XYZ file of C-alpha atoms in Angstrom:
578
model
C 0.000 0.000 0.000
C 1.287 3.679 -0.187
C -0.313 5.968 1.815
C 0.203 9.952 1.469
C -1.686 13.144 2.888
C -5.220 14.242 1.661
C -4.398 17.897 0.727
C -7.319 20.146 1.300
C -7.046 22.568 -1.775
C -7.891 22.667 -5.584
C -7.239 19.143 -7.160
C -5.691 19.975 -10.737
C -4.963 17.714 -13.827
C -1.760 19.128 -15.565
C -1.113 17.675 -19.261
C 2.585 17.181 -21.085
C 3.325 17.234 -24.546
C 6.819 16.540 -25.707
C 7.754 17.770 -22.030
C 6.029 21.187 -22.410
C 3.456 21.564 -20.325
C 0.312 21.871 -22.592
C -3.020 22.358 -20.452
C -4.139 22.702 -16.823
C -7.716 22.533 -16.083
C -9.883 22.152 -12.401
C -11.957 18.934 -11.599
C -14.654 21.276 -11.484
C -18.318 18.916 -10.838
C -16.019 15.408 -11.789
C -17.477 16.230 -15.468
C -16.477 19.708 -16.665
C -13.961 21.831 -14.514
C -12.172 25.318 -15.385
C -8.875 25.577 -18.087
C -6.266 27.524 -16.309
C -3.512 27.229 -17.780
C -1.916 30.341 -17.620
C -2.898 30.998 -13.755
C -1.113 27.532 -12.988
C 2.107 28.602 -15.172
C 2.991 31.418 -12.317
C 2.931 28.491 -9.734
C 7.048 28.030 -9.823
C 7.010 24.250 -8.350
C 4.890 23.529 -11.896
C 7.894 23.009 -14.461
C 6.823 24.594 -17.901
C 9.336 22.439 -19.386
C 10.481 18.976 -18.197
C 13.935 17.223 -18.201
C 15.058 13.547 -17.840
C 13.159 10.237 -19.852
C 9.384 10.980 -19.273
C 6.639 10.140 -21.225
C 5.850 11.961 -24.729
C 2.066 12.572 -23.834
C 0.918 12.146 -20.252
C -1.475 13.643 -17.230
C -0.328 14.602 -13.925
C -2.630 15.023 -11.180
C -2.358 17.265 -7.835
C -3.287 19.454 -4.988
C -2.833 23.179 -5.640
C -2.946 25.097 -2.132
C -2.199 27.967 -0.230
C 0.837 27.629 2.678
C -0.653 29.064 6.285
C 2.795 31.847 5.551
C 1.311 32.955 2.496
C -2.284 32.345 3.413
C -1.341 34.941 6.560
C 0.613 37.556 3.932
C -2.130 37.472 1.793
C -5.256 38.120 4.110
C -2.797 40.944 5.986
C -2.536 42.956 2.748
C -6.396 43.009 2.044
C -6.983 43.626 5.583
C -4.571 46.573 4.963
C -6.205 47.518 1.807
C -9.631 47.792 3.347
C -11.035 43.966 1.655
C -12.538 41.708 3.504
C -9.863 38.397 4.322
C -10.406 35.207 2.828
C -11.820 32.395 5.437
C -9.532 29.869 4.739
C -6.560 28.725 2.793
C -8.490 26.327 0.461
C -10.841 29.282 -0.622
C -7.802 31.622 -1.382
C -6.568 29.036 -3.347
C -9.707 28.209 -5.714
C -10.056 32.036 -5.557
C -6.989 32.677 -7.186
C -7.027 30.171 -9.579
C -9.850 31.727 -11.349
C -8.422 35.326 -11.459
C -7.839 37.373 -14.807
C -4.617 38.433 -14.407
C -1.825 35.557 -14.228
C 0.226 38.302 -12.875
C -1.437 38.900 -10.313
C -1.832 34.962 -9.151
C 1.797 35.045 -9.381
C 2.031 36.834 -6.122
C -0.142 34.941 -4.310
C 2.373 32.540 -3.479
C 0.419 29.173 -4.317
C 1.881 25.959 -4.436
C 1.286 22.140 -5.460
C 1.659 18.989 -4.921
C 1.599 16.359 -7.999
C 0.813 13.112 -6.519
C -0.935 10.786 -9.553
C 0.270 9.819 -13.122
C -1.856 8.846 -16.353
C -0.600 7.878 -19.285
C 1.073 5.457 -21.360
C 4.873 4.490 -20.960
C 4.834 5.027 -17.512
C 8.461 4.528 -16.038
C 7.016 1.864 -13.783
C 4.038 -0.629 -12.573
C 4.264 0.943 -9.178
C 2.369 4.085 -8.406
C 5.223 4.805 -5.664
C 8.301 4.034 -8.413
C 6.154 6.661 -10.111
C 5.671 9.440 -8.121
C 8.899 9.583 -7.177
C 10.606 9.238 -10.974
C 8.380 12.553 -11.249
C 11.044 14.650 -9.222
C 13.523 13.507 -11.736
C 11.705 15.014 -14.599
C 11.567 18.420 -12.801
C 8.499 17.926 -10.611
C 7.790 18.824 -6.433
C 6.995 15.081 -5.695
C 5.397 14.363 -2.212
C 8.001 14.425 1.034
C 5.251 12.903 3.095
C 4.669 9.630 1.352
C 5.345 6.097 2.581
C 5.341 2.390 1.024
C 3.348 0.052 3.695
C 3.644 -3.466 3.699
C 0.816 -4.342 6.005
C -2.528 -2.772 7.501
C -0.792 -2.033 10.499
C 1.998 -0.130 8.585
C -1.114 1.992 7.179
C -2.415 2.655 10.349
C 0.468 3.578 12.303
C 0.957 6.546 9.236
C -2.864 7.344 9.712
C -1.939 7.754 13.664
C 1.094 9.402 13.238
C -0.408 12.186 10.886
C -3.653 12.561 13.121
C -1.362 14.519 15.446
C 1.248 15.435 13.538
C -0.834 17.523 10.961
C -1.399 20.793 12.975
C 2.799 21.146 12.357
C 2.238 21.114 8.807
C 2.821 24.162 6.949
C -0.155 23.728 4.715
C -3.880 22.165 5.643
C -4.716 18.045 4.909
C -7.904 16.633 6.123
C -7.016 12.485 6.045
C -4.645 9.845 4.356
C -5.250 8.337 1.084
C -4.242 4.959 0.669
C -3.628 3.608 -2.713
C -2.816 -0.259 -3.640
C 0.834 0.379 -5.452
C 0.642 -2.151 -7.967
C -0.862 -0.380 -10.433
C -1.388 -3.270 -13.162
C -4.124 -4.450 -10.133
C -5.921 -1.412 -10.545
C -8.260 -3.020 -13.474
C -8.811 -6.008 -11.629
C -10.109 -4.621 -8.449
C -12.329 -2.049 -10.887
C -14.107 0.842 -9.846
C -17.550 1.600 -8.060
C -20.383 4.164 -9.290
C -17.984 7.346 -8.405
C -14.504 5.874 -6.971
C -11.746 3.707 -7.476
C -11.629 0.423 -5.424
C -7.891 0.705 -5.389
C -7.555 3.999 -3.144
C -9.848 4.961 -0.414
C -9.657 8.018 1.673
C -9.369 8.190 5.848
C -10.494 11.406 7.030
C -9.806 12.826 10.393
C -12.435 13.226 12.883
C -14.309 16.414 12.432
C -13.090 19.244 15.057
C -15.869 20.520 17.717
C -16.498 23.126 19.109
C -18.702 24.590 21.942
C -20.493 27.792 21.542
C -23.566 29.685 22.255
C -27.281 29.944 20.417
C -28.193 33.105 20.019
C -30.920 32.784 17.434
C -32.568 31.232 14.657
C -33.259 32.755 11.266
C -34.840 30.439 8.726
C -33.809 30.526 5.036
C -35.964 29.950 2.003
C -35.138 27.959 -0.870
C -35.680 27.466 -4.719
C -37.830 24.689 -4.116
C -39.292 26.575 -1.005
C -38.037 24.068 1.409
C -37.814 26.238 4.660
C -34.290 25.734 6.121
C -33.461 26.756 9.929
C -30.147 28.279 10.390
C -28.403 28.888 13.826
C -26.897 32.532 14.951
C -23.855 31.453 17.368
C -21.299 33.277 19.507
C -18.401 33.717 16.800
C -16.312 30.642 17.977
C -12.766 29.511 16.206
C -13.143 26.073 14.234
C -10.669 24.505 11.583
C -9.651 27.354 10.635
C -12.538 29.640 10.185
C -14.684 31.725 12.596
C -18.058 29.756 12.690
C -21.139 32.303 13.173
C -23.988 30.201 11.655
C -24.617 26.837 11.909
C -27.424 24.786 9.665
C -29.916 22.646 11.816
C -31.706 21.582 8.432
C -35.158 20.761 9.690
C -37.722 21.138 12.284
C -37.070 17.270 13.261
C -33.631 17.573 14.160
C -34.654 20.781 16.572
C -36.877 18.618 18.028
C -34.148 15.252 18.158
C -32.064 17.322 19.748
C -34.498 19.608 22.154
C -32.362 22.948 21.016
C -33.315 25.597 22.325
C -32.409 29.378 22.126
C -29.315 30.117 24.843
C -27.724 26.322 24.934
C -24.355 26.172 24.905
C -24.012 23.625 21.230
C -21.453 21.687 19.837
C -20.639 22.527 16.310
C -18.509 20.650 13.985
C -17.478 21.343 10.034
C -19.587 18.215 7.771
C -16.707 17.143 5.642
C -14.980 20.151 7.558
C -16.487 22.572 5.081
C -20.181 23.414 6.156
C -20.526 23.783 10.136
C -23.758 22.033 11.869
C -24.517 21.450 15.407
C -24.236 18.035 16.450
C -25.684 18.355 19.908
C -26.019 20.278 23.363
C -24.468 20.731 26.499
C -27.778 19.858 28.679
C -25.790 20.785 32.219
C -25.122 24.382 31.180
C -29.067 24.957 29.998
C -30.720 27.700 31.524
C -33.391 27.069 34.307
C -35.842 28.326 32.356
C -35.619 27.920 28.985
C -38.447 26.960 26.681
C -39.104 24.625 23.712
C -38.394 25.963 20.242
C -41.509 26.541 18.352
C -41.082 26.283 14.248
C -42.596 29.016 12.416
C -45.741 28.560 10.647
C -45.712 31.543 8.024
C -42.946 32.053 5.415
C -40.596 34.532 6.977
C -40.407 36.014 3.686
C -43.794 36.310 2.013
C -45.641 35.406 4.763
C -47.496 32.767 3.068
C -48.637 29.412 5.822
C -46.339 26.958 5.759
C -47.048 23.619 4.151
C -45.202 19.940 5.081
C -46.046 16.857 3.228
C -46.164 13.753 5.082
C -43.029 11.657 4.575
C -40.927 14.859 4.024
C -38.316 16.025 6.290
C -39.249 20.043 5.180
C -41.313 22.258 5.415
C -42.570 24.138 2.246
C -43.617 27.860 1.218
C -46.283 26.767 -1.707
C -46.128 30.554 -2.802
C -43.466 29.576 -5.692
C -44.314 32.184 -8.411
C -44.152 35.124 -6.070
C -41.927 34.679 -2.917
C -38.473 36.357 -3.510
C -35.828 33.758 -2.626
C -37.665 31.114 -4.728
C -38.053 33.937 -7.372
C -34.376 34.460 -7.252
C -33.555 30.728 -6.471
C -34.876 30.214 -9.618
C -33.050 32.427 -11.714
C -29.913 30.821 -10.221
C -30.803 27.663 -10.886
C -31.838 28.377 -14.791
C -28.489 29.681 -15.135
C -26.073 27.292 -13.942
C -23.653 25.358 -15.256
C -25.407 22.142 -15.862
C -28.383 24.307 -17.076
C -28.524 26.906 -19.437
C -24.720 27.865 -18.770
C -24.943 31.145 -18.808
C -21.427 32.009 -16.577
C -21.892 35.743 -17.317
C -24.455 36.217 -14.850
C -24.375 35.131 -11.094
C -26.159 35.096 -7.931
C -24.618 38.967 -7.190
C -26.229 40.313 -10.776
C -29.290 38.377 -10.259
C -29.893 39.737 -7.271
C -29.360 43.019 -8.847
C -31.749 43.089 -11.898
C -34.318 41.052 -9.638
C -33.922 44.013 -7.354
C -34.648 46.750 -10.027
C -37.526 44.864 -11.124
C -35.710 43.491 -14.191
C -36.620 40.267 -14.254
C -38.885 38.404 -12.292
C -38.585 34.624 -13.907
C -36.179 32.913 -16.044
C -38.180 34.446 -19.617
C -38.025 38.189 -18.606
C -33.742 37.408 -19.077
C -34.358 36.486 -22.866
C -36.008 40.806 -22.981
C -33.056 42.519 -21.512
C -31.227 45.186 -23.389
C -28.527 46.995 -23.392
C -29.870 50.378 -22.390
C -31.641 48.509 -19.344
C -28.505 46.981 -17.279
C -25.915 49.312 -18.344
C -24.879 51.098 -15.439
C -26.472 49.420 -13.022
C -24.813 49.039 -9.876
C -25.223 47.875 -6.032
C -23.565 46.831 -2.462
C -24.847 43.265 -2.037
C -24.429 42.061 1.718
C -24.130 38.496 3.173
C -22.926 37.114 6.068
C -18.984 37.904 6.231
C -18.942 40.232 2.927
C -19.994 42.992 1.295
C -19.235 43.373 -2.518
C -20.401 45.949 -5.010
C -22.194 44.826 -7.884
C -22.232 47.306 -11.467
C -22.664 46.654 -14.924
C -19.693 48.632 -16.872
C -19.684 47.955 -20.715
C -17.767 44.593 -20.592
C -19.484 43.655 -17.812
C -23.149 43.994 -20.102
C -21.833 42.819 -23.215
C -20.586 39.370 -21.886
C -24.277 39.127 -19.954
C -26.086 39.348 -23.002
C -23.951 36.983 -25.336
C -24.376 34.617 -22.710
C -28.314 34.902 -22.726
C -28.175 34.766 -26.829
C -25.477 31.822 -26.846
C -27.842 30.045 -24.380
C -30.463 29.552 -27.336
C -28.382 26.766 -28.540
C -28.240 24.623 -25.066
C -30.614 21.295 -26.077
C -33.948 20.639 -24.781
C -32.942 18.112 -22.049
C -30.949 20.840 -20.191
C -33.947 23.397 -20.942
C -36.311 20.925 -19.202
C -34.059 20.948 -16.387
C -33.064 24.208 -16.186
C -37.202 25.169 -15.726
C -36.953 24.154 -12.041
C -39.852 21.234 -12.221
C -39.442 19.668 -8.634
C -37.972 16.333 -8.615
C -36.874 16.349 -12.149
C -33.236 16.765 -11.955
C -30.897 16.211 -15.150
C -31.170 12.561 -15.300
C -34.914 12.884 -15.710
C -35.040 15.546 -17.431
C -32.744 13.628 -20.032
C -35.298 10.307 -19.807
C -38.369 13.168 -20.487
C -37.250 15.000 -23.188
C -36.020 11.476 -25.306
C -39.388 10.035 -24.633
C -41.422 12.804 -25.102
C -39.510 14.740 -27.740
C -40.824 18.159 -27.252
C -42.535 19.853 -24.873
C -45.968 20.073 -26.605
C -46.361 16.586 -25.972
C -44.930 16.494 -22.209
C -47.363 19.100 -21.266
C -50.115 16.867 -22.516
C -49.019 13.718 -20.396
C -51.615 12.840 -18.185
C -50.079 11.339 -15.066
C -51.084 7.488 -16.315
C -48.595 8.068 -19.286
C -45.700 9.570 -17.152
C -46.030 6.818 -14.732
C -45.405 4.332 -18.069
C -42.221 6.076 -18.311
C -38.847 3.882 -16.998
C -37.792 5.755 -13.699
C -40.685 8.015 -13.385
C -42.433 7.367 -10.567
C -45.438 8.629 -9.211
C -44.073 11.943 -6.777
C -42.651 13.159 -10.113
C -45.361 12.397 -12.196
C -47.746 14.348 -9.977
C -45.135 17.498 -9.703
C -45.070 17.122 -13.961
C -48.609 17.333 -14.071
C -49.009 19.971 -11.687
C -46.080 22.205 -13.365
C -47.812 21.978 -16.827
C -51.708 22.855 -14.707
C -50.113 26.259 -13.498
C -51.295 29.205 -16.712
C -48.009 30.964 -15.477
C -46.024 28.345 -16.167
C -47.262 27.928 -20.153
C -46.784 31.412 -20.235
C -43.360 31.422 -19.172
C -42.195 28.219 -21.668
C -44.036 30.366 -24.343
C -42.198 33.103 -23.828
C -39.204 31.111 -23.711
C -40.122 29.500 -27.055
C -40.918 33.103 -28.981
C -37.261 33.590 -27.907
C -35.844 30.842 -29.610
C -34.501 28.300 -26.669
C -34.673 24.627 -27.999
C -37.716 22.904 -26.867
C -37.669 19.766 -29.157
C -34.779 16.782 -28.737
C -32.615 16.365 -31.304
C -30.904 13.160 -31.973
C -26.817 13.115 -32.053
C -25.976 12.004 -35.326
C -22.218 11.748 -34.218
C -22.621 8.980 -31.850
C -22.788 5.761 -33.941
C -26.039 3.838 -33.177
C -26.303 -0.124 -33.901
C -28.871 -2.503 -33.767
C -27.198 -4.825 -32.346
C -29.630 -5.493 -28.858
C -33.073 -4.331 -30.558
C -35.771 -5.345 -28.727
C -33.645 -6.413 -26.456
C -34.929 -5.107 -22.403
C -31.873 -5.129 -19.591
C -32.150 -4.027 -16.128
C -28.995 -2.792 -15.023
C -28.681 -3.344 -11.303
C -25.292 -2.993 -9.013
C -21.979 -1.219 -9.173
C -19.689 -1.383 -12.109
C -16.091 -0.635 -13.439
C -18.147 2.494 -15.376
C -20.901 4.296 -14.323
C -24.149 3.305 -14.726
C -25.507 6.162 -16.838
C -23.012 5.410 -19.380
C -23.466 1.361 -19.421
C -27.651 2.543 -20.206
C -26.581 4.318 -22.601
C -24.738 1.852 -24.433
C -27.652 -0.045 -24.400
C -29.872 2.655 -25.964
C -27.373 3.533 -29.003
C -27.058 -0.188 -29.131
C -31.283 -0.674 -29.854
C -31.861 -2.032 -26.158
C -34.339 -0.205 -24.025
C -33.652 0.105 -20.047
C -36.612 -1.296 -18.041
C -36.358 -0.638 -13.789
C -38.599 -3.687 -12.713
C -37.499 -7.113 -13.590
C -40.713 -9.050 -14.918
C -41.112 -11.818 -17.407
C -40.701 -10.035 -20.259
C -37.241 -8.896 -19.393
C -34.936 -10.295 -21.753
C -31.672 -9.968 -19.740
C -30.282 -8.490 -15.944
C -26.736 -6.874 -15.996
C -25.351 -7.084 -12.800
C -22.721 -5.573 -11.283
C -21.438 -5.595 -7.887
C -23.443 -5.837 -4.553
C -26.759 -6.137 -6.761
C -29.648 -6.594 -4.444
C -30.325 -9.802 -3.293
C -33.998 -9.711 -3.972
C -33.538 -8.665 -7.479
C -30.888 -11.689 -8.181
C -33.533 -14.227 -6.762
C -36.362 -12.769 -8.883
C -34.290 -12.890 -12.052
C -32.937 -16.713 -11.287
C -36.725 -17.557 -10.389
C -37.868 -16.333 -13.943
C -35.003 -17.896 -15.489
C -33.593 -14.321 -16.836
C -30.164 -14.237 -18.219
C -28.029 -12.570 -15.759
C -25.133 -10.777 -17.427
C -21.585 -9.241 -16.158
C -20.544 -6.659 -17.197
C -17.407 -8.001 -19.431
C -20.213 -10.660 -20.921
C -22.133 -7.010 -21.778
C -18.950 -5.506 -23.646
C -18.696 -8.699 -25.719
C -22.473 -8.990 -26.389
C -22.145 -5.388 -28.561
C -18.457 -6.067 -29.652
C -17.225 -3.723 -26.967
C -14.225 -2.431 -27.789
C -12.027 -0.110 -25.082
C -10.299 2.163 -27.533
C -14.023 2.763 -29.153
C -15.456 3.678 -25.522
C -18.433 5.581 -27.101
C -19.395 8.165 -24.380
C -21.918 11.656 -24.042
């Protein structure tokens, strides 16, 4: 085993050509992440050009981060220069990374370690051998890195680290340990979203003990009501914790808080704090029961909470103000209509000056309407002013018009339907192919639908009933956003498994989505119940038990996943992929 330090900053893939270095880009969401390649050139332990025998084309992967010395310099200057200091060294670092000006990010001071290779011709079948040849090429390999013959080996690093980590110059937050042999890696496979050759230890989550002052309750897209605690500023990893979430009226009530205990707070995944609990022996004599609210603290509107949900609901979506602007955000995000012009700071803004007040009222700004528009926008440790300079307009509009072009399944998503996220929205828009005919579904045909169940059949339905809602998609469709699917005639199709019906049940070496959709451009259809007319079961690891006994009673093929690949002539240079 090799085990080596969990680095709590930016993870970046780095990519050689001929030794140059060629691109840098964020993980970003695991699918998509940011190119900065010129931001990560300034970073002087990143060689631009490597020495020694390495590979001609290969990927190197890291931590970049932010040393506590530099971290300090850093927040000293904008504390100087009247800006508001970054909370911790992690956000300085992703902060940076995205800046204009390489220049600039040069004198932050950020630095990296590279801990991972990918490639062909690597110098070795050990990841260890590996990541040490990389100093030899001109790399900052790992210091704190150790080969482990046995569990106990592991564990003694994990223990020594534990303690030891506070004298680091730089933040971890665990131990990864990695099997070194790296020509096991394909044997021992991968699950839905990780590697079963490296696994992650993280260190118990620091506490701390503060006081409740208050809670304020937040609203939501979606208009799920979300309580937020008001604590005693209190030191904690790092940061100065002054809110806490406490998610839902149940866990108030699991854990009898009330206003004045003294709490104990810890960071979930040491990013987002939460109370965990209360000190019962320091509670005042007479303190009271909290009582939830039963009126939106926004609009007012009475509180709703369907039974079998953990929240509580504001129904009044077309006209409360955080849902308003919740769903502006949400229209325009990434894995939505992409528009990366605008943000939750300008939203805010033109919501503000009665700009917009849904996602079609973007599609009728001008120029003449935003230009110049400016404001101080205030949350809970910043303030930062908001205007619209020339640049700053221009960029927001070509985003809106390039956004006519995103396809229907992200549309679909992007309207904010509850409980259709991307992968339904994706299932919808194939099966329905275009949104005439989805707002026509009665809840009978929805419910036909593989993976549509009733709850979002019901919400479907109820979206389309709503006049406000046709107006909107009309108004959306007058603009010109895509609300028919269109096919992609560059992925080759087959026929190969036509009328062919597979459930796909387990975990495999790839992820699910993509294995179903091998099937589909293959002429098999995916089908969620087994029944007798299911022609085969793929299954992959820790497949439910149930499902494996139903299958073997109806005497249903059941297929692995390697029997899969050879049934459609798999090929792994040929991986055909969205």
């Amino acid at each position: 085993y090799v085990c080596e330090l969990k680095y709590d900053g930016v993870a970046i893939g780095i990519n050689y050509v001929d030794g140059i270095l060629h691109q840098a880009v964020t993980r970003g969401d695991g699918v998509q992440g940011d190119d900065v390649t010129a931001n990560v050139k300034t970073i002087r332990t990143i060689p631009l050009k490597l020495h020694g025998d390495f590979p001609a084309d290969f990927e190197i992967r890291g931590e970049i981060m932010l040393p506590h010395k530099a971290f300090e310099a850093m927040n000293a200057e904008r504390i100087e220069d009247g800006q508001t200091p970054f909370a911790n060294p992690r956000n300085a670092a992703s902060g940076s990374l995205k800046m204009q000006d390489p220049k600039e990010v040069a004198k932050r001071g950020l630095d990296c370690f590279l801990y991972f290779l990918l490639g062909n011709n690597l110098p070795s079948t050990s990841h260890y051998t590996n990541v040490e040849h990389t100093g030899d090429w001109g790399f900052k390999p790992p210091k704190h890195i150790k080969k482990c013959s046995s569990i106990d080996e592991v564990w003694q690093f994990i223990q020594h680290w534990d303690k030891e980590r506070h004298n680091l110059p730089f933040d971890i937050d665990g131990i990864v340990i990695k099997v070194d042999r790296i020509d096991l890696w394909d044997t021992l496979g991968f699950t839905a979203k990780s590697p079963r050759w490296a696994i992650a230890y993280k260190f118990k989550a620091e506490q701390a003990r503060t006081r409740l002052l208050s809670i304020d309750f937040q609203v939501g897209r979606t208009g799920a009501i979300t309580p937020v605690a008001n604590l005693k500023p209190v030191p904690l990893a790092g940061t100065t914790v002054k809110r806490a979430s406490l998610h839902n009226a149940d866990i108030i009530e699991k854990l009898d808080i009330r206003i004045g205990d003294t709490v104990l707070v810890e960071k979930g995944g040491e990013i987002i704090p939460k109370i965990v609990g209360i000190d019962p022996a320091e509670r005042e004599l007479f303190s009271e029961p909290f009582i939830y609210i039963s009126h939106c603290p926004e609009c007012g509107t009475e509180l709703i909470r369907t039974e079998g949900e953990a929240h509580h609901y504001c129904p009044n979506e077309d006209e409360c103000p955080p849902q308003i602007k919740g769903k502006l955000e949400h229209f325009i995000s990434r894995k939505a209509m992409n528009i990366d012009s605008l943000g939750e700071g300008k939203i805010e803004l033109m919501f503000d000056k009665n700009l917009v007040h849904n996602i079609s009222d973007l599609y009728d700004l001008q120029y003449e309407n935003l230009i110049g528009l400016e404001k101080v926008i205030e949350n809970d440790t910043k303030a930062k002013k908001v205007s619209f300079q020339e640049k700053t307009v221009k960029n927001i509009l070509t985003g809106i018009e390039n956004s006519k072009q995103v396809p229907f399944e992200r549309v679909l998503f992007a309207l904010g339907i509850r409980f259709v996220g991307e992968t339904v929205a994706k299932t919808l828009a194939k099966y329905f192919k275009n949104i005439e005919t989805l707002q026509k579904a009665a809840f009978e045909e929805l419910i036909e639908v593989d993976e549509i169940g009733g709850k979002i059949a019901e919400s479907i339905v109820k979206y389309f009933q709503e006049p406000k809602h046709i107006k909107i998609i009309d108004r959306l469709q007058k603009a010109g956003l895509q609300f028919s699917y269109i096919e992609d005639s560059s992925i080759e199709r087959t026929n190969q498994l036509e009328g062919k019906s597979f459930v796909v049940s387990g975990v495999f070496r790839r992820s699910r989505d993509e294995i179903k959709h091998l099937i589909e451009i293959n002429g098999g259809k995916n089908v969620s119940g087994i029944s007798a007319k299911t022609d085969y079961v793929l299954a992959g690891d820790k497949m439910g038990p149930e499902k494996l006994k139903k299958a073997s009673q109806l005497n249903i093929p059941i297929l692995g996943e390697e029997d899969f690949e050879k049934m459609i002539a798999f090929e792994r240079s040929n991986v055909i992929t969205q």
